[in-house]
């Protein structure tokens, strides 16, 4: 599976700057630009792919909250806690990652 696609296109250097450096217009005119596009890739290549979302729970006796979700997709703005960012990632990539849920055990 390819992780990136490459295409070429003609490019006008007269109105652009690359990396803040003004290009040498006379030397650059006859050249073409190679465009490399990264494609979204699933973070989970093979684990329980038949499930819509992989969620695991661990029963823990001493937690301050009844439920704490820990991120496993590496996209949370509140990492290591889950903020729901896995939903957007799953939609964009077709992936099925979800959080690790720590649940306070009832006594
Ligand atoms: Fe990463 Fe929920 S935000 S698993």
PDB file of C-alpha atoms and ligand atoms in Angstrom:
ATOM      1  CA  UNK A   1       0.000   0.000   0.000  1.00  0.00           C
ATOM      2  CA  UNK A   2       1.287   3.404  -0.936  1.00  0.00           C
ATOM      3  CA  UNK A   3       1.550   6.012   1.823  1.00  0.00           C
ATOM      4  CA  UNK A   4       2.007   8.936  -0.515  1.00  0.00           C
ATOM      5  CA  UNK A   5       1.233   9.901  -4.050  1.00  0.00           C
ATOM      6  CA  UNK A   6       3.500  11.878  -6.282  1.00  0.00           C
ATOM      7  CA  UNK A   7       2.465  14.044  -9.178  1.00  0.00           C
ATOM      8  CA  UNK A   8       4.102  16.769 -11.133  1.00  0.00           C
ATOM      9  CA  UNK A   9       2.741  20.058 -12.351  1.00  0.00           C
ATOM     10  CA  UNK A  10       4.075  23.155 -13.964  1.00  0.00           C
ATOM     11  CA  UNK A  11       4.689  25.917 -11.464  1.00  0.00           C
ATOM     12  CA  UNK A  12       5.041  29.646 -11.813  1.00  0.00           C
ATOM     13  CA  UNK A  13       7.894  30.854  -9.644  1.00  0.00           C
ATOM     14  CA  UNK A  14       7.283  34.522 -10.385  1.00  0.00           C
ATOM     15  CA  UNK A  15       4.548  34.895  -7.722  1.00  0.00           C
ATOM     16  CA  UNK A  16       5.795  32.492  -5.102  1.00  0.00           C
ATOM     17  CA  UNK A  17       8.374  32.049  -2.413  1.00  0.00           C
ATOM     18  CA  UNK A  18       9.508  28.706  -1.109  1.00  0.00           C
ATOM     19  CA  UNK A  19      10.617  28.551   2.523  1.00  0.00           C
ATOM     20  CA  UNK A  20      10.961  32.334   2.645  1.00  0.00           C
ATOM     21  CA  UNK A  21      13.703  32.305   0.016  1.00  0.00           C
ATOM     22  CA  UNK A  22      13.054  34.171  -3.216  1.00  0.00           C
ATOM     23  CA  UNK A  23      13.745  31.727  -6.059  1.00  0.00           C
ATOM     24  CA  UNK A  24      16.102  32.444  -8.924  1.00  0.00           C
ATOM     25  CA  UNK A  25      13.436  33.069 -11.591  1.00  0.00           C
ATOM     26  CA  UNK A  26      15.729  32.886 -14.582  1.00  0.00           C
ATOM     27  CA  UNK A  27      17.089  29.480 -13.564  1.00  0.00           C
ATOM     28  CA  UNK A  28      13.745  28.050 -12.406  1.00  0.00           C
ATOM     29  CA  UNK A  29      11.368  28.800 -15.325  1.00  0.00           C
ATOM     30  CA  UNK A  30      11.785  25.640 -17.407  1.00  0.00           C
ATOM     31  CA  UNK A  31      11.511  23.279 -14.433  1.00  0.00           C
ATOM     32  CA  UNK A  32       8.421  21.542 -13.065  1.00  0.00           C
ATOM     33  CA  UNK A  33       7.275  21.076  -9.476  1.00  0.00           C
ATOM     34  CA  UNK A  34       6.905  17.630  -7.908  1.00  0.00           C
ATOM     35  CA  UNK A  35       3.969  17.475  -5.459  1.00  0.00           C
ATOM     36  CA  UNK A  36       3.999  14.824  -2.734  1.00  0.00           C
ATOM     37  CA  UNK A  37       0.719  14.233  -0.913  1.00  0.00           C
ATOM     38  CA  UNK A  38       0.572  12.203   2.306  1.00  0.00           C
ATOM     39  CA  UNK A  39      -2.509  10.011   2.595  1.00  0.00           C
ATOM     40  CA  UNK A  40      -4.312   9.382   5.869  1.00  0.00           C
ATOM     41  CA  UNK A  41      -3.294   6.021   7.265  1.00  0.00           C
ATOM     42  CA  UNK A  42      -5.043   3.875   9.853  1.00  0.00           C
ATOM     43  CA  UNK A  43      -3.214   3.711  13.175  1.00  0.00           C
ATOM     44  CA  UNK A  44      -4.559   0.207  13.802  1.00  0.00           C
ATOM     45  CA  UNK A  45      -3.434  -2.136  11.025  1.00  0.00           C
ATOM     46  CA  UNK A  46      -5.007  -5.428  12.210  1.00  0.00           C
ATOM     47  CA  UNK A  47      -6.391  -5.563  15.751  1.00  0.00           C
ATOM     48  CA  UNK A  48     -10.128  -6.493  15.913  1.00  0.00           C
ATOM     49  CA  UNK A  49     -10.869  -4.769  12.597  1.00  0.00           C
ATOM     50  CA  UNK A  50     -14.390  -6.241  12.463  1.00  0.00           C
ATOM     51  CA  UNK A  51     -15.398  -3.992  15.382  1.00  0.00           C
ATOM     52  CA  UNK A  52     -16.644  -0.458  14.650  1.00  0.00           C
ATOM     53  CA  UNK A  53     -14.545   0.867  17.547  1.00  0.00           C
ATOM     54  CA  UNK A  54     -12.049  -1.019  19.696  1.00  0.00           C
ATOM     55  CA  UNK A  55     -12.713  -0.155  23.353  1.00  0.00           C
ATOM     56  CA  UNK A  56     -11.255  -2.053  26.310  1.00  0.00           C
ATOM     57  CA  UNK A  57     -12.121  -1.709  29.981  1.00  0.00           C
ATOM     58  CA  UNK A  58     -10.114  -2.458  33.101  1.00  0.00           C
ATOM     59  CA  UNK A  59     -11.850  -2.660  36.463  1.00  0.00           C
ATOM     60  CA  UNK A  60      -9.920  -0.642  39.061  1.00  0.00           C
ATOM     61  CA  UNK A  61     -10.961  -0.453  42.708  1.00  0.00           C
ATOM     62  CA  UNK A  62      -9.358   2.855  43.652  1.00  0.00           C
ATOM     63  CA  UNK A  63     -10.197   5.633  41.229  1.00  0.00           C
ATOM     64  CA  UNK A  64     -11.460   9.092  42.108  1.00  0.00           C
ATOM     65  CA  UNK A  65     -13.987   9.095  39.249  1.00  0.00           C
ATOM     66  CA  UNK A  66     -16.370   6.304  38.249  1.00  0.00           C
ATOM     67  CA  UNK A  67     -15.018   6.332  34.667  1.00  0.00           C
ATOM     68  CA  UNK A  68     -11.814   7.679  33.113  1.00  0.00           C
ATOM     69  CA  UNK A  69     -11.076   7.335  29.367  1.00  0.00           C
ATOM     70  CA  UNK A  70      -7.446   7.205  28.253  1.00  0.00           C
ATOM     71  CA  UNK A  71      -6.514   8.046  24.672  1.00  0.00           C
ATOM     72  CA  UNK A  72      -5.062   5.347  22.426  1.00  0.00           C
ATOM     73  CA  UNK A  73      -5.257   7.229  19.129  1.00  0.00           C
ATOM     74  CA  UNK A  74      -2.570   9.816  19.936  1.00  0.00           C
ATOM     75  CA  UNK A  75      -4.736  12.705  18.736  1.00  0.00           C
ATOM     76  CA  UNK A  76      -6.325  13.928  21.959  1.00  0.00           C
ATOM     77  CA  UNK A  77      -5.922  17.575  22.926  1.00  0.00           C
ATOM     78  CA  UNK A  78      -6.011  16.426  26.567  1.00  0.00           C
ATOM     79  CA  UNK A  79      -3.655  13.450  26.205  1.00  0.00           C
ATOM     80  CA  UNK A  80      -3.324  11.065  27.980  1.00  0.00           C
ATOM     81  CA  UNK A  81      -7.050  11.497  28.524  1.00  0.00           C
ATOM     82  CA  UNK A  82      -9.479  10.933  25.642  1.00  0.00           C
ATOM     83  CA  UNK A  83     -11.302  14.021  24.374  1.00  0.00           C
ATOM     84  CA  UNK A  84     -13.258  12.280  21.597  1.00  0.00           C
ATOM     85  CA  UNK A  85     -10.764  13.157  18.845  1.00  0.00           C
ATOM     86  CA  UNK A  86     -10.700   9.475  17.833  1.00  0.00           C
ATOM     87  CA  UNK A  87     -14.143   9.939  16.225  1.00  0.00           C
ATOM     88  CA  UNK A  88     -12.784  12.455  13.698  1.00  0.00           C
ATOM     89  CA  UNK A  89      -9.701  10.271  13.104  1.00  0.00           C
ATOM     90  CA  UNK A  90     -11.868   7.168  12.508  1.00  0.00           C
ATOM     91  CA  UNK A  91     -14.080   9.028  10.007  1.00  0.00           C
ATOM     92  CA  UNK A  92     -11.087  10.423   8.128  1.00  0.00           C
ATOM     93  CA  UNK A  93      -9.147   7.159   7.915  1.00  0.00           C
ATOM     94  CA  UNK A  94     -11.655   4.313   8.220  1.00  0.00           C
ATOM     95  CA  UNK A  95      -9.835   3.284  11.382  1.00  0.00           C
ATOM     96  CA  UNK A  96     -11.583   1.931  14.492  1.00  0.00           C
ATOM     97  CA  UNK A  97      -9.504   3.138  17.425  1.00  0.00           C
ATOM     98  CA  UNK A  98     -11.126   4.046  20.732  1.00  0.00           C
ATOM     99  CA  UNK A  99     -10.107   4.838  24.316  1.00  0.00           C
ATOM    100  CA  UNK A 100      -9.054   2.623  27.210  1.00  0.00           C
ATOM    101  CA  UNK A 101     -11.782   2.962  29.836  1.00  0.00           C
ATOM    102  CA  UNK A 102     -10.835   2.697  33.501  1.00  0.00           C
ATOM    103  CA  UNK A 103     -13.957   2.001  35.555  1.00  0.00           C
ATOM    104  CA  UNK A 104     -14.162   2.287  39.307  1.00  0.00           C
ATOM    105  CA  UNK A 105     -15.239  -1.057  40.697  1.00  0.00           C
ATOM    106  CA  UNK A 106     -18.445  -0.961  42.751  1.00  0.00           C
ATOM    107  CA  UNK A 107     -17.995  -2.220  46.295  1.00  0.00           C
TER     108      UNK A 107
HETATM  109 FE1  LIG B   1      -7.751   9.342  21.413  1.00  0.00          FE
HETATM  110 FE2  LIG B   1     -10.283   9.187  22.185  1.00  0.00          FE
HETATM  111  S1  LIG B   1      -9.163  10.951  21.686  1.00  0.00           S
HETATM  112  S2  LIG B   1      -8.905   7.589  21.951  1.00  0.00           S
END
